[in-house]
PDB file of N, CA, C and O in Angstrom:
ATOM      1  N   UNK A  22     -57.849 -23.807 -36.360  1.00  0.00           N
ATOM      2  CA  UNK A  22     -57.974 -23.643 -34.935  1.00  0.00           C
ATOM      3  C   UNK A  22     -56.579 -23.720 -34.314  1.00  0.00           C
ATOM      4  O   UNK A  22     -55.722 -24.557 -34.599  1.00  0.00           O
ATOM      5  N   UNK A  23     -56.455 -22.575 -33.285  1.00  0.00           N
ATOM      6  CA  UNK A  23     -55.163 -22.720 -33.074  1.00  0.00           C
ATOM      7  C   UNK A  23     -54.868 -23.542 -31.745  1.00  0.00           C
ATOM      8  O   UNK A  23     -55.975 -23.724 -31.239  1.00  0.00           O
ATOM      9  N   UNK A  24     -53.766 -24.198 -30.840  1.00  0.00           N
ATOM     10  CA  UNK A  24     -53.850 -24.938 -30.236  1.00  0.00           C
ATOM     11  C   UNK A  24     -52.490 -24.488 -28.899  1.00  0.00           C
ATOM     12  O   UNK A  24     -51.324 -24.441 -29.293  1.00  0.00           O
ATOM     13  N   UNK A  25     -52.736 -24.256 -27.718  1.00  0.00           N
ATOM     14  CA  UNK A  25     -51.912 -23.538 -26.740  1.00  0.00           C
ATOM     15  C   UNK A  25     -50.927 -24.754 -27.106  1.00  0.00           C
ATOM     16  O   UNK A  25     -51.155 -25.938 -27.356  1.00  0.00           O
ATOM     17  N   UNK A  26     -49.332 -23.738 -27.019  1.00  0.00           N
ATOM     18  CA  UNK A  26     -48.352 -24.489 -26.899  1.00  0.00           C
ATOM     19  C   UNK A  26     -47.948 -25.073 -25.114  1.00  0.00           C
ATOM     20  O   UNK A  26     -46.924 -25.728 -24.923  1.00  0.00           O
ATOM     21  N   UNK A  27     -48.542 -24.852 -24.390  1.00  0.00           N
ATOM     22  CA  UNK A  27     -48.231 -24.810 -23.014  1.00  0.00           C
ATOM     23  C   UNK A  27     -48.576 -26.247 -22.864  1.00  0.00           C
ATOM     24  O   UNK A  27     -47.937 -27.098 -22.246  1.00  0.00           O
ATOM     25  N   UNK A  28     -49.876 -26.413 -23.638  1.00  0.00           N
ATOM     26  CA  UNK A  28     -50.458 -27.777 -23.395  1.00  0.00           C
ATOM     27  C   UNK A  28     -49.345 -29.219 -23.861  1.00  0.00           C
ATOM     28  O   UNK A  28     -49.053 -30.146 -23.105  1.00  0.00           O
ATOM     29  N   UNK A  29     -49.037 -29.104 -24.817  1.00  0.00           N
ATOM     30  CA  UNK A  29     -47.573 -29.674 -25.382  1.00  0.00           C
ATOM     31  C   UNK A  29     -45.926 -29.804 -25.532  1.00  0.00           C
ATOM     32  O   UNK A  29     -45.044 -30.275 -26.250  1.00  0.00           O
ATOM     33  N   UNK A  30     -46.162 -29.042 -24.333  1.00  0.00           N
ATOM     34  CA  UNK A  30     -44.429 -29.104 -23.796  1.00  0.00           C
ATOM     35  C   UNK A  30     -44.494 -29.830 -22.398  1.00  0.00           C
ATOM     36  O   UNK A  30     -45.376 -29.755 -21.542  1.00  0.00           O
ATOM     37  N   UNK A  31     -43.276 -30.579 -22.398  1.00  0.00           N
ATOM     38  CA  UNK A  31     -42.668 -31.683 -21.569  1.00  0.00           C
ATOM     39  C   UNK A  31     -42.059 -31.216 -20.499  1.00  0.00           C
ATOM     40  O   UNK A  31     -42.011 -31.921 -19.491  1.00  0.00           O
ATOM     41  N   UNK A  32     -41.448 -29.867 -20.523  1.00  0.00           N
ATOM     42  CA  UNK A  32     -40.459 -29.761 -19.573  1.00  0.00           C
ATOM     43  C   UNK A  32     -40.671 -28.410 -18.777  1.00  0.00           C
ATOM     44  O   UNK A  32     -41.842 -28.167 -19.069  1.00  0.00           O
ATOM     45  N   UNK A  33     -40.287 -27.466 -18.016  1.00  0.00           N
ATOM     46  CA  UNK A  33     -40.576 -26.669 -17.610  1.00  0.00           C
ATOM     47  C   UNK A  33     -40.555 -24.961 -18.145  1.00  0.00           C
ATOM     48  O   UNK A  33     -39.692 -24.249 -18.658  1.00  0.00           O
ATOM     49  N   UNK A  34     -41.671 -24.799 -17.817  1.00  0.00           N
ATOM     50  CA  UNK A  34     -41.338 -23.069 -18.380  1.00  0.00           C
ATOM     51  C   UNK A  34     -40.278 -22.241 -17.798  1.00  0.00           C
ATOM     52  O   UNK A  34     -40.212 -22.259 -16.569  1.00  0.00           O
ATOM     53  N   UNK A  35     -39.507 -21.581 -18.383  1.00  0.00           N
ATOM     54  CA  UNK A  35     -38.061 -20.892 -18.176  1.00  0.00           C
ATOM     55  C   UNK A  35     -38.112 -19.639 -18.553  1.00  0.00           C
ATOM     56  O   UNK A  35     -37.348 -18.846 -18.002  1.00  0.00           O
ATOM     57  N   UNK A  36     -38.942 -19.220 -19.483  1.00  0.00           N
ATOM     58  CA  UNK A  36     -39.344 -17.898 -19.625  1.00  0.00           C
ATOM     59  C   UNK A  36     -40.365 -17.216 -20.608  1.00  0.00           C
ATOM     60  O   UNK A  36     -41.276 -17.517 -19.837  1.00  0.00           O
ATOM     61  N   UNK A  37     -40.945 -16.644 -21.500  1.00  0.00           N
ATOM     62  CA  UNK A  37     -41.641 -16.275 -22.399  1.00  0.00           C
ATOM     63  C   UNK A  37     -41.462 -14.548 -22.744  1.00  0.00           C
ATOM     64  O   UNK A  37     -40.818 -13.663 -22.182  1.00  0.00           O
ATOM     65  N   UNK A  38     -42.295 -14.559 -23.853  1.00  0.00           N
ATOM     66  CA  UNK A  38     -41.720 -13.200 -24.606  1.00  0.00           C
ATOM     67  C   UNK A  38     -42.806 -12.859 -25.831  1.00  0.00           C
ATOM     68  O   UNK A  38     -42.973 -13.527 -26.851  1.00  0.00           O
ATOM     69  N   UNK A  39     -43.395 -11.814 -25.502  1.00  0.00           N
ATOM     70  CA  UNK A  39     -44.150 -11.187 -26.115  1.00  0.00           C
ATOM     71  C   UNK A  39     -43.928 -10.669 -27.326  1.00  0.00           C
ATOM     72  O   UNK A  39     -44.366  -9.518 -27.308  1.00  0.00           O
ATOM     73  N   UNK A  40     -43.512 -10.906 -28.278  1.00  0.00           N
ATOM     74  CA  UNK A  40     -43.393 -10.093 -29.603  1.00  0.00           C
ATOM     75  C   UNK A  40     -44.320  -9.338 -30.755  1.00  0.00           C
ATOM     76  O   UNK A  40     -45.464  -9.669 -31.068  1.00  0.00           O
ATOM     77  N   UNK A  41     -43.599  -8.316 -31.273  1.00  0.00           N
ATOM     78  CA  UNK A  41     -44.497  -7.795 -32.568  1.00  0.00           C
ATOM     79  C   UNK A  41     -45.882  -6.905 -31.778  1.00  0.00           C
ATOM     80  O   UNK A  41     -47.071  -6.957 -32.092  1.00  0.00           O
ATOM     81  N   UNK A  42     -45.511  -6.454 -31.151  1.00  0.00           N
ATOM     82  CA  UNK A  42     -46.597  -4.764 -30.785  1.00  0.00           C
ATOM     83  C   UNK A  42     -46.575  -3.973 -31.654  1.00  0.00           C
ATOM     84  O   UNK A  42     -45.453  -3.580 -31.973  1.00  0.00           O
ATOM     85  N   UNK A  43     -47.272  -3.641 -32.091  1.00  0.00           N
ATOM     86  CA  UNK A  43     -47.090  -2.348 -33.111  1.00  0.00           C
ATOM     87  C   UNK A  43     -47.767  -1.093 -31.802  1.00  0.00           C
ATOM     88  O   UNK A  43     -48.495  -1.921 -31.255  1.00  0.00           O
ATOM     89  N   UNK A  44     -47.921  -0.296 -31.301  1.00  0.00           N
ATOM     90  CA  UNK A  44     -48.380   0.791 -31.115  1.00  0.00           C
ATOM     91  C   UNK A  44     -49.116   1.346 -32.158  1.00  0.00           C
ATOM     92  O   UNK A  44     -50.336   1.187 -32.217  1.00  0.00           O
ATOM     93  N   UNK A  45     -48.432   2.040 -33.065  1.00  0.00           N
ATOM     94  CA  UNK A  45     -49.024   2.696 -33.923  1.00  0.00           C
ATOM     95  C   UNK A  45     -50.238   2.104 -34.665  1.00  0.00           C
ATOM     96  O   UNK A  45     -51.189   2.806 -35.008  1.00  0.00           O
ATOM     97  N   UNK A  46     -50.150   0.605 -34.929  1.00  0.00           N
ATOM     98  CA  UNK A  46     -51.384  -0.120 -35.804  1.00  0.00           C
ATOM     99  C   UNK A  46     -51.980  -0.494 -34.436  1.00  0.00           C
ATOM    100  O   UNK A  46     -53.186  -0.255 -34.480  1.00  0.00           O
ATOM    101  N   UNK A  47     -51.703  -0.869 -33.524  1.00  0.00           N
ATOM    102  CA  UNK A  47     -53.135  -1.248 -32.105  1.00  0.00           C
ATOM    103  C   UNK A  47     -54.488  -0.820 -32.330  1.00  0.00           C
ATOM    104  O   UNK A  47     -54.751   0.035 -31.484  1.00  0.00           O
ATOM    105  N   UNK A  48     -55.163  -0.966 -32.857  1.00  0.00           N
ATOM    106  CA  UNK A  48     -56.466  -0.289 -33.151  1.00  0.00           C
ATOM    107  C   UNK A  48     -57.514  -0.481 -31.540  1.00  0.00           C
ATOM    108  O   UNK A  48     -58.156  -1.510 -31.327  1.00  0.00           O
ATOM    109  N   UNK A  49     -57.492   0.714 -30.562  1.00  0.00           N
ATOM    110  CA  UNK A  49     -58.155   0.485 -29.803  1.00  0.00           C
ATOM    111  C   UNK A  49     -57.653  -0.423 -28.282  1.00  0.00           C
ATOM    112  O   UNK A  49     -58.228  -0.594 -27.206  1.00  0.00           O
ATOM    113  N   UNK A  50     -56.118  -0.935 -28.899  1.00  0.00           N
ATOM    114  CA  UNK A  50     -55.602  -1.359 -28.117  1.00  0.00           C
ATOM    115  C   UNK A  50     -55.827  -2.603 -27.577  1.00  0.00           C
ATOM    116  O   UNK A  50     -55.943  -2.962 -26.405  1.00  0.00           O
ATOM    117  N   UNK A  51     -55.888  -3.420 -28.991  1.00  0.00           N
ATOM    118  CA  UNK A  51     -57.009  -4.933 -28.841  1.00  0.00           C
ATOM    119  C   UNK A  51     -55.569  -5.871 -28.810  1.00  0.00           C
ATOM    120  O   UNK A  51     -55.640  -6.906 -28.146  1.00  0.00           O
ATOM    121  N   UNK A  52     -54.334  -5.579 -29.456  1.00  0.00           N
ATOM    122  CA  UNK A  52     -53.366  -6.197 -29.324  1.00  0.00           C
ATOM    123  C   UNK A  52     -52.604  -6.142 -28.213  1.00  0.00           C
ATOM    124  O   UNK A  52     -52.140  -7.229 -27.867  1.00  0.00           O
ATOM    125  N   UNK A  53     -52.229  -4.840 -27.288  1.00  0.00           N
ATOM    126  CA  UNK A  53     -52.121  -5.123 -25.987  1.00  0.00           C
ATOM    127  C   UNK A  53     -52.790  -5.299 -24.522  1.00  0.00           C
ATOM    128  O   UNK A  53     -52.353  -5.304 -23.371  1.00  0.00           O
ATOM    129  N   UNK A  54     -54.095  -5.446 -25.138  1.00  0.00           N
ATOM    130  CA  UNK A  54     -54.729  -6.463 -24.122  1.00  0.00           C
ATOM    131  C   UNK A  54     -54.925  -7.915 -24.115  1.00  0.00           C
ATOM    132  O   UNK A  54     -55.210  -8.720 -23.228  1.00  0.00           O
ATOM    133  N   UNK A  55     -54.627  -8.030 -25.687  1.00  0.00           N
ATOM    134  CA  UNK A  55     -54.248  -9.935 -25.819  1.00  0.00           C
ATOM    135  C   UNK A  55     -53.192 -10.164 -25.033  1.00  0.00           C
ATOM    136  O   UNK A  55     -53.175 -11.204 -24.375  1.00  0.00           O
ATOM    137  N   UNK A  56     -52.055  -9.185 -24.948  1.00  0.00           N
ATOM    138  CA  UNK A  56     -50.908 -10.260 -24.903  1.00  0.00           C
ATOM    139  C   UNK A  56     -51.299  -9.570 -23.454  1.00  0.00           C
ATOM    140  O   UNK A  56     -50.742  -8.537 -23.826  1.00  0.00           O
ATOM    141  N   UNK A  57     -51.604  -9.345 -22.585  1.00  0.00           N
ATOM    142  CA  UNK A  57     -51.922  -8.946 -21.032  1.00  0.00           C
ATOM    143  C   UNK A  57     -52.478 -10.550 -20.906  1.00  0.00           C
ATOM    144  O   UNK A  57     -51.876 -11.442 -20.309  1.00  0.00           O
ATOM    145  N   UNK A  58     -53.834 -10.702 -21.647  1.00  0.00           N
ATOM    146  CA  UNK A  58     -54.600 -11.657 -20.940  1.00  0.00           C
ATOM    147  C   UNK A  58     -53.544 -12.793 -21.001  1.00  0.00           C
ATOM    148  O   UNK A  58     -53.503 -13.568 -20.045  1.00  0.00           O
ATOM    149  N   UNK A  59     -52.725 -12.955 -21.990  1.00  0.00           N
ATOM    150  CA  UNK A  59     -51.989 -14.380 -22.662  1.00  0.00           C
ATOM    151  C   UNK A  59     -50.662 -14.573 -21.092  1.00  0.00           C
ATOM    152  O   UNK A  59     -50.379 -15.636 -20.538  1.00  0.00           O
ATOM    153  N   UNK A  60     -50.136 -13.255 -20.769  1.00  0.00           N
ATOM    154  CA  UNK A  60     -49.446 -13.255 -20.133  1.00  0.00           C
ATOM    155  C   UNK A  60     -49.954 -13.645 -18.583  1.00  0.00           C
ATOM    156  O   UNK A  60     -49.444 -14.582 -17.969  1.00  0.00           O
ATOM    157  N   UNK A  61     -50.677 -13.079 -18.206  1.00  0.00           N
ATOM    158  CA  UNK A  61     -52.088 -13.552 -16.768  1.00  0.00           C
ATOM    159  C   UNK A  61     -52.411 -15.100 -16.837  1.00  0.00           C
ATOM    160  O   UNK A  61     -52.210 -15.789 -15.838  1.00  0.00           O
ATOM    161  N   UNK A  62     -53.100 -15.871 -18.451  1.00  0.00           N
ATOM    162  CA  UNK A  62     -52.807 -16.677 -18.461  1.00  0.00           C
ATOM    163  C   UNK A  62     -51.875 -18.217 -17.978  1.00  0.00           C
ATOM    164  O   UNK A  62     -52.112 -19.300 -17.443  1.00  0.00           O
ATOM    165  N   UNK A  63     -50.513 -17.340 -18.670  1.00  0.00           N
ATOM    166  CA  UNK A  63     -49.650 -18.198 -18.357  1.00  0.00           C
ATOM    167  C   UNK A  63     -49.041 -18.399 -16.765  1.00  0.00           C
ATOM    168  O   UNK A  63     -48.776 -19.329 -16.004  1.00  0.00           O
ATOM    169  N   UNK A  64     -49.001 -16.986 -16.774  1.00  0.00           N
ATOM    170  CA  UNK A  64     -48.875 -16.792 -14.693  1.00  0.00           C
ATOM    171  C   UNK A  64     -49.592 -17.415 -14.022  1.00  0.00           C
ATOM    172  O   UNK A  64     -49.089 -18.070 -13.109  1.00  0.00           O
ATOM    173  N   UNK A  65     -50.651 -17.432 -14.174  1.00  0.00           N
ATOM    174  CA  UNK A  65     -51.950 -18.473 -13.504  1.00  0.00           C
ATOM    175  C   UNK A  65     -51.440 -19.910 -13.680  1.00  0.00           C
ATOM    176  O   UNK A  65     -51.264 -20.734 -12.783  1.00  0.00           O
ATOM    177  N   UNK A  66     -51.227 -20.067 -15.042  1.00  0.00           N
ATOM    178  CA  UNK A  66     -51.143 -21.786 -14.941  1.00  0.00           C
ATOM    179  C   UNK A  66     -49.708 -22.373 -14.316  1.00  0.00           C
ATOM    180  O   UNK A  66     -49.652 -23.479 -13.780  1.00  0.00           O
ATOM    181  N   UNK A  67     -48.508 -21.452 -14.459  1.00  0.00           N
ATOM    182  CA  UNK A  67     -47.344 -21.895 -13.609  1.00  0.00           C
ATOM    183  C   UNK A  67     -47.696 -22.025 -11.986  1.00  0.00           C
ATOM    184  O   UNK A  67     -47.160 -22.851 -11.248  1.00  0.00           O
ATOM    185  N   UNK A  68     -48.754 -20.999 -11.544  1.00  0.00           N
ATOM    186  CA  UNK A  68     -49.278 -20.757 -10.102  1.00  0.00           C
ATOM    187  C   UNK A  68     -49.565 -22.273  -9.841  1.00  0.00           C
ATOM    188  O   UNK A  68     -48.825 -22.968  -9.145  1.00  0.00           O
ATOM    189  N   UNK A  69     -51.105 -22.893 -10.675  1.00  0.00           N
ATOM    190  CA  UNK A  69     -51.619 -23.701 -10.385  1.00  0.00           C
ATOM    191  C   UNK A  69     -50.477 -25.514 -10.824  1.00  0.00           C
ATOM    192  O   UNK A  69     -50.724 -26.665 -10.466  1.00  0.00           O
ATOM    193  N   UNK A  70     -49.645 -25.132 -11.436  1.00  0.00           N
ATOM    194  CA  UNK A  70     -48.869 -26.310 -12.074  1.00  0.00           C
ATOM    195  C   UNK A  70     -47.503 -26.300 -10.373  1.00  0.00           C
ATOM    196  O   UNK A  70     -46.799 -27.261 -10.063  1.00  0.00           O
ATOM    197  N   UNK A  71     -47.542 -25.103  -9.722  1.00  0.00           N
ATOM    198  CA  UNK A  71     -46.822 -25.263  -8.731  1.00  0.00           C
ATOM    199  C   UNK A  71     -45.382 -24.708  -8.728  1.00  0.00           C
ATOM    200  O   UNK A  71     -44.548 -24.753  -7.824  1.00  0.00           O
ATOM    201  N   UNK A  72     -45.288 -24.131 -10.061  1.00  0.00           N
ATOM    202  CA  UNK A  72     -44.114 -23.458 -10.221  1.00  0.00           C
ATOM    203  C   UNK A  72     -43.033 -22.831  -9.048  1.00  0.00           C
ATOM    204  O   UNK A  72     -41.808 -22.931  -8.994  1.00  0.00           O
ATOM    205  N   UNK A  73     -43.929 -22.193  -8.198  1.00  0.00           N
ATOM    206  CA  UNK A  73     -43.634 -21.350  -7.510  1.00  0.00           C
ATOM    207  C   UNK A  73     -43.557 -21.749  -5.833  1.00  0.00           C
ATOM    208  O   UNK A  73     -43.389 -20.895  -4.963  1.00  0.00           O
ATOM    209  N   UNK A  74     -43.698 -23.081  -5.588  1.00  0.00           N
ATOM    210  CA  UNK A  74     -43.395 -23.624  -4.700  1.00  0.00           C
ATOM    211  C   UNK A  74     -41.698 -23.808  -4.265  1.00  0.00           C
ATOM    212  O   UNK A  74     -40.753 -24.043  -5.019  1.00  0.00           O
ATOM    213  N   UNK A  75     -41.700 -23.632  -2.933  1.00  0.00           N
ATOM    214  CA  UNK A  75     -40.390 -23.431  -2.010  1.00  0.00           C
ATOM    215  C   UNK A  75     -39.546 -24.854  -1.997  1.00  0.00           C
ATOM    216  O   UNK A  75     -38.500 -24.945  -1.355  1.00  0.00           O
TER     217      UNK A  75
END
């Protein structure tokens, strides 16, 4: 079972990075809609963690 790294870091998010797309192997395009949702994800939780406050 795998376990979000977001949940286990101490300090603030600074940036992230999507790696290893293949295009050509995407079957259906199931790998770039993971990393969409993963990325929405993480945007959401900096939203709600307050990131983005003035």
């Amino acid at each position: 079972m795998s376990r979000p790294l977001y949940k286990h870091s101490k300090g603030r998010l600074v940036g992230m990075d999507i790696v290893e797309i293949a295009p050509a192997r995407d079957v259906n395009e199931i790998t770039s809609m993971t990393a969409g949702h993963i990325i929405l994800n993480v945007i959401g939780a900096a939203v709600r963690a307050g990131y983005f406050k003035r």
